[in-house]
N, C-alpha and C. Protein backbone atom coordinates (compact mmCIF):
# COMPACT_ATOMS: atom_id res chain seq x y z
N MET A 1 136.70 165.84 291.75
CA MET A 1 138.03 165.58 291.21
C MET A 1 137.89 164.83 289.89
N ASN A 2 138.65 165.24 288.91
CA ASN A 2 138.54 164.57 287.62
C ASN A 2 139.45 163.35 287.56
N GLN A 3 139.20 162.54 286.57
CA GLN A 3 139.96 161.31 286.40
C GLN A 3 140.40 161.24 284.94
N THR A 4 141.67 160.95 284.70
CA THR A 4 142.16 160.82 283.34
C THR A 4 142.03 159.36 282.93
N ILE A 5 141.35 159.16 281.81
CA ILE A 5 141.14 157.82 281.27
C ILE A 5 141.46 157.88 279.79
N ASN A 6 142.32 156.99 279.33
CA ASN A 6 142.64 156.96 277.90
C ASN A 6 143.07 158.33 277.36
N ASN A 7 143.78 159.10 278.18
CA ASN A 7 144.30 160.41 277.79
C ASN A 7 143.23 161.48 277.61
N TYR A 8 142.06 161.27 278.08
CA TYR A 8 141.07 162.34 278.20
C TYR A 8 140.59 162.34 279.64
N GLN A 9 139.95 163.43 280.03
CA GLN A 9 139.51 163.54 281.41
C GLN A 9 138.01 163.41 281.50
N ASP A 10 137.56 162.64 282.47
CA ASP A 10 136.16 162.65 282.85
C ASP A 10 136.01 163.79 283.84
N ILE A 11 135.13 164.74 283.53
CA ILE A 11 134.92 165.86 284.44
C ILE A 11 133.46 165.88 284.90
N PHE A 12 133.23 166.57 285.98
CA PHE A 12 131.89 166.69 286.54
C PHE A 12 131.35 168.08 286.28
N VAL A 13 130.06 168.24 286.44
CA VAL A 13 129.39 169.52 286.18
C VAL A 13 130.09 170.66 286.93
N THR A 14 130.55 170.39 288.13
CA THR A 14 131.21 171.42 288.93
C THR A 14 132.52 171.90 288.31
N GLU A 15 133.08 171.14 287.39
CA GLU A 15 134.34 171.51 286.74
C GLU A 15 134.13 172.16 285.37
N LEU A 16 132.91 172.17 284.90
CA LEU A 16 132.63 172.67 283.56
C LEU A 16 133.02 174.13 283.40
N GLU A 17 132.72 174.97 284.39
CA GLU A 17 133.04 176.40 284.28
C GLU A 17 134.55 176.64 284.17
N THR A 18 135.34 175.81 284.84
CA THR A 18 136.80 175.94 284.73
C THR A 18 137.24 175.71 283.30
N TRP A 19 136.66 174.70 282.65
CA TRP A 19 137.00 174.42 281.25
C TRP A 19 136.52 175.55 280.34
N ARG A 20 135.32 176.07 280.60
CA ARG A 20 134.81 177.20 279.80
C ARG A 20 135.74 178.40 279.94
N ALA A 21 136.18 178.67 281.17
CA ALA A 21 137.03 179.83 281.44
C ALA A 21 138.35 179.76 280.68
N LYS A 22 138.82 178.54 280.42
CA LYS A 22 140.07 178.43 279.66
C LYS A 22 139.82 178.32 278.15
N GLY A 23 138.57 178.59 277.76
CA GLY A 23 138.25 178.68 276.34
C GLY A 23 137.83 177.38 275.67
N ALA A 24 137.46 176.38 276.44
CA ALA A 24 137.07 175.09 275.86
C ALA A 24 135.80 175.22 275.02
N GLN A 25 135.81 174.51 273.90
CA GLN A 25 134.61 174.37 273.09
C GLN A 25 133.72 173.32 273.75
N LEU A 26 132.42 173.55 273.77
CA LEU A 26 131.48 172.56 274.27
C LEU A 26 130.83 171.92 273.05
N ILE A 27 131.06 170.63 272.87
CA ILE A 27 130.53 169.91 271.72
C ILE A 27 129.55 168.86 272.22
N ASP A 28 128.30 169.01 271.80
CA ASP A 28 127.23 168.07 272.16
C ASP A 28 127.10 167.07 271.02
N VAL A 29 127.35 165.80 271.30
CA VAL A 29 127.37 164.78 270.25
C VAL A 29 126.04 164.05 270.09
N ARG A 30 124.99 164.55 270.74
CA ARG A 30 123.67 163.92 270.58
C ARG A 30 123.10 164.24 269.19
N GLU A 31 122.05 163.54 268.86
CA GLU A 31 121.36 163.78 267.59
C GLU A 31 120.67 165.15 267.64
N PRO A 32 120.49 165.79 266.48
CA PRO A 32 119.88 167.12 266.46
C PRO A 32 118.52 167.19 267.17
N PHE A 33 117.69 166.16 267.05
CA PHE A 33 116.38 166.20 267.72
C PHE A 33 116.53 166.21 269.24
N GLU A 34 117.59 165.60 269.75
CA GLU A 34 117.85 165.63 271.19
C GLU A 34 118.37 167.00 271.61
N PHE A 35 119.26 167.54 270.80
CA PHE A 35 119.89 168.83 271.08
C PHE A 35 118.85 169.94 271.19
N VAL A 36 117.89 169.98 270.26
CA VAL A 36 116.89 171.06 270.27
C VAL A 36 115.92 170.94 271.44
N GLN A 37 115.84 169.77 272.06
CA GLN A 37 114.95 169.60 273.22
C GLN A 37 115.55 170.22 274.47
N GLY A 38 116.82 170.55 274.44
CA GLY A 38 117.49 171.19 275.56
C GLY A 38 118.96 170.83 275.58
N HIS A 39 119.81 171.85 275.67
CA HIS A 39 121.25 171.62 275.68
C HIS A 39 121.93 172.63 276.61
N ILE A 40 123.16 172.33 276.95
CA ILE A 40 123.94 173.21 277.81
C ILE A 40 124.24 174.50 277.05
N PRO A 41 124.00 175.65 277.67
CA PRO A 41 124.25 176.92 276.99
C PRO A 41 125.68 176.99 276.44
N GLY A 42 125.77 177.42 275.19
CA GLY A 42 127.05 177.57 274.53
C GLY A 42 127.54 176.34 273.80
N ALA A 43 126.83 175.24 273.94
CA ALA A 43 127.24 174.00 273.27
C ALA A 43 126.91 174.05 271.78
N LYS A 44 127.78 173.43 271.00
CA LYS A 44 127.59 173.30 269.56
C LYS A 44 127.23 171.84 269.29
N ASN A 45 126.26 171.62 268.43
CA ASN A 45 125.83 170.26 268.12
C ASN A 45 126.61 169.68 266.94
N ILE A 46 127.38 168.64 267.22
CA ILE A 46 128.05 167.85 266.19
C ILE A 46 127.75 166.39 266.54
N PRO A 47 126.74 165.79 265.89
CA PRO A 47 126.37 164.42 266.23
C PRO A 47 127.55 163.45 266.15
N LEU A 48 127.50 162.44 266.99
CA LEU A 48 128.59 161.47 267.09
C LEU A 48 128.98 160.91 265.73
N ASP A 49 128.01 160.63 264.87
CA ASP A 49 128.35 160.04 263.57
C ASP A 49 129.05 161.03 262.63
N GLN A 50 129.13 162.31 263.01
CA GLN A 50 129.84 163.30 262.20
C GLN A 50 131.22 163.63 262.77
N ILE A 51 131.50 163.18 263.99
CA ILE A 51 132.79 163.48 264.61
C ILE A 51 133.94 162.93 263.76
N ALA A 52 133.76 161.75 263.18
CA ALA A 52 134.82 161.16 262.36
C ALA A 52 135.14 162.05 261.16
N ASP A 53 134.13 162.73 260.62
CA ASP A 53 134.33 163.58 259.45
C ASP A 53 135.05 164.88 259.78
N ILE A 54 134.79 165.44 260.95
CA ILE A 54 135.37 166.75 261.25
C ILE A 54 136.32 166.74 262.43
N GLY A 55 136.50 165.60 263.06
CA GLY A 55 137.34 165.52 264.26
C GLY A 55 138.73 166.05 264.08
N ALA A 56 139.32 165.84 262.93
CA ALA A 56 140.69 166.30 262.68
C ALA A 56 140.77 167.82 262.64
N ASN A 57 139.65 168.49 262.41
CA ASN A 57 139.63 169.95 262.33
C ASN A 57 139.35 170.62 263.67
N LEU A 58 139.03 169.83 264.68
CA LEU A 58 138.76 170.39 266.01
C LEU A 58 140.08 170.57 266.75
N GLU A 59 140.28 171.76 267.28
CA GLU A 59 141.53 172.07 267.97
C GLU A 59 141.23 172.70 269.31
N GLY A 60 142.23 172.73 270.17
CA GLY A 60 142.11 173.37 271.46
C GLY A 60 141.40 172.49 272.47
N SER A 61 141.01 173.11 273.57
CA SER A 61 140.30 172.40 274.63
C SER A 61 138.87 172.11 274.20
N ILE A 62 138.44 170.89 274.46
CA ILE A 62 137.09 170.47 274.05
C ILE A 62 136.46 169.68 275.19
N VAL A 63 135.21 170.04 275.51
CA VAL A 63 134.40 169.24 276.43
C VAL A 63 133.31 168.59 275.60
N LEU A 64 133.25 167.28 275.66
CA LEU A 64 132.25 166.53 274.91
C LEU A 64 131.09 166.18 275.83
N ILE A 65 129.89 166.31 275.27
CA ILE A 65 128.66 166.17 276.04
C ILE A 65 127.69 165.30 275.27
N CYS A 66 126.95 164.46 275.97
CA CYS A 66 125.82 163.74 275.36
C CYS A 66 124.70 163.72 276.39
N ALA A 67 123.84 162.73 276.34
CA ALA A 67 122.75 162.67 277.30
C ALA A 67 123.25 162.31 278.70
N SER A 68 124.12 161.28 278.78
CA SER A 68 124.55 160.81 280.10
C SER A 68 126.06 160.60 280.23
N GLY A 69 126.80 160.65 279.14
CA GLY A 69 128.24 160.51 279.19
C GLY A 69 128.80 159.34 278.40
N GLY A 70 127.95 158.48 277.86
CA GLY A 70 128.41 157.32 277.11
C GLY A 70 128.89 157.65 275.71
N ARG A 71 128.05 158.28 274.92
CA ARG A 71 128.45 158.62 273.55
C ARG A 71 129.60 159.62 273.54
N SER A 72 129.57 160.55 274.46
CA SER A 72 130.63 161.55 274.50
C SER A 72 131.97 160.92 274.88
N SER A 73 131.95 159.86 275.67
CA SER A 73 133.22 159.19 275.99
C SER A 73 133.79 158.50 274.75
N HIS A 74 132.93 157.98 273.89
CA HIS A 74 133.41 157.40 272.63
C HIS A 74 134.03 158.48 271.75
N ALA A 75 133.38 159.65 271.69
CA ALA A 75 133.92 160.76 270.90
C ALA A 75 135.25 161.23 271.49
N ALA A 76 135.34 161.29 272.81
CA ALA A 76 136.59 161.72 273.46
C ALA A 76 137.73 160.77 273.12
N HIS A 77 137.45 159.49 273.21
CA HIS A 77 138.48 158.50 272.88
C HIS A 77 138.93 158.67 271.43
N TYR A 78 138.00 158.87 270.52
CA TYR A 78 138.34 159.05 269.12
C TYR A 78 139.21 160.28 268.91
N LEU A 79 138.83 161.40 269.50
CA LEU A 79 139.61 162.63 269.32
C LEU A 79 141.01 162.49 269.87
N VAL A 80 141.17 161.74 270.94
CA VAL A 80 142.50 161.50 271.49
C VAL A 80 143.34 160.71 270.48
N THR A 81 142.74 159.75 269.79
CA THR A 81 143.49 158.98 268.80
C THR A 81 143.95 159.86 267.64
N LEU A 82 143.27 161.00 267.43
CA LEU A 82 143.68 161.94 266.37
C LEU A 82 144.78 162.88 266.84
N GLY A 83 145.11 162.81 268.12
CA GLY A 83 146.18 163.65 268.64
C GLY A 83 145.72 164.83 269.47
N ASN A 84 144.42 165.00 269.65
CA ASN A 84 143.93 166.08 270.51
C ASN A 84 144.35 165.79 271.94
N THR A 85 144.82 166.80 272.65
CA THR A 85 145.36 166.57 273.98
C THR A 85 144.54 167.17 275.12
N GLU A 86 143.66 168.11 274.85
CA GLU A 86 142.87 168.75 275.90
C GLU A 86 141.40 168.37 275.72
N ILE A 87 141.10 167.12 276.01
CA ILE A 87 139.76 166.59 275.79
C ILE A 87 139.15 166.18 277.13
N ALA A 88 137.88 166.54 277.33
CA ALA A 88 137.16 166.13 278.53
C ALA A 88 135.81 165.57 278.14
N ASN A 89 135.34 164.63 278.94
CA ASN A 89 134.02 164.04 278.81
C ASN A 89 133.21 164.46 280.03
N LEU A 90 132.04 165.04 279.81
CA LEU A 90 131.20 165.47 280.93
C LEU A 90 130.42 164.28 281.49
N VAL A 91 130.81 163.85 282.67
CA VAL A 91 130.15 162.74 283.36
C VAL A 91 128.71 163.16 283.69
N GLY A 92 127.77 162.31 283.35
CA GLY A 92 126.36 162.63 283.61
C GLY A 92 125.70 163.40 282.48
N GLY A 93 126.52 163.97 281.60
CA GLY A 93 126.03 164.64 280.41
C GLY A 93 124.98 165.72 280.69
N THR A 94 124.10 165.90 279.71
CA THR A 94 123.06 166.91 279.78
C THR A 94 122.10 166.61 280.93
N PHE A 95 121.80 165.34 281.17
CA PHE A 95 120.90 164.98 282.27
C PHE A 95 121.50 165.39 283.60
N GLY A 96 122.77 165.10 283.80
CA GLY A 96 123.44 165.45 285.04
C GLY A 96 123.50 166.96 285.24
N TYR A 97 123.73 167.68 284.16
CA TYR A 97 123.76 169.14 284.21
C TYR A 97 122.41 169.67 284.67
N ALA A 98 121.35 169.18 284.06
CA ALA A 98 119.99 169.62 284.41
C ALA A 98 119.63 169.21 285.83
N GLN A 99 120.02 168.01 286.23
CA GLN A 99 119.72 167.54 287.59
C GLN A 99 120.47 168.35 288.65
N SER A 100 121.52 169.02 288.25
CA SER A 100 122.27 169.88 289.17
C SER A 100 121.56 171.22 289.36
N GLY A 101 120.44 171.39 288.66
CA GLY A 101 119.67 172.63 288.79
C GLY A 101 120.10 173.73 287.84
N LEU A 102 120.96 173.39 286.90
CA LEU A 102 121.44 174.40 285.94
C LEU A 102 120.51 174.43 284.73
N PRO A 103 120.30 175.62 284.16
CA PRO A 103 119.34 175.75 283.07
C PRO A 103 119.88 175.27 281.72
N LEU A 104 119.00 174.71 280.94
CA LEU A 104 119.30 174.31 279.58
C LEU A 104 118.75 175.36 278.63
N GLU A 105 119.35 175.44 277.45
CA GLU A 105 118.81 176.31 276.38
C GLU A 105 117.83 175.50 275.57
């Protein structure tokens, strides 16, 4: 079950496919060197320090991902302040996804 915090939702790996099915963008906010070591299939890398520069241009449903859920929660909070309304933070991040037995790219 997801939880709404600060107008974004914390979601779990089991809910990720539901968000994908409704067309959510997967944005990985880790640094590029982390991203290339393995990321969730279909995720786009936009490092946290670049979210402020392009955040206003992101629209629609967005799932934010990092290593464990900390950096992505900061990005989610920021995007909500810009007026984005369909924002989710993946609890456990990339590590949680991999620990669930799902493959990384």
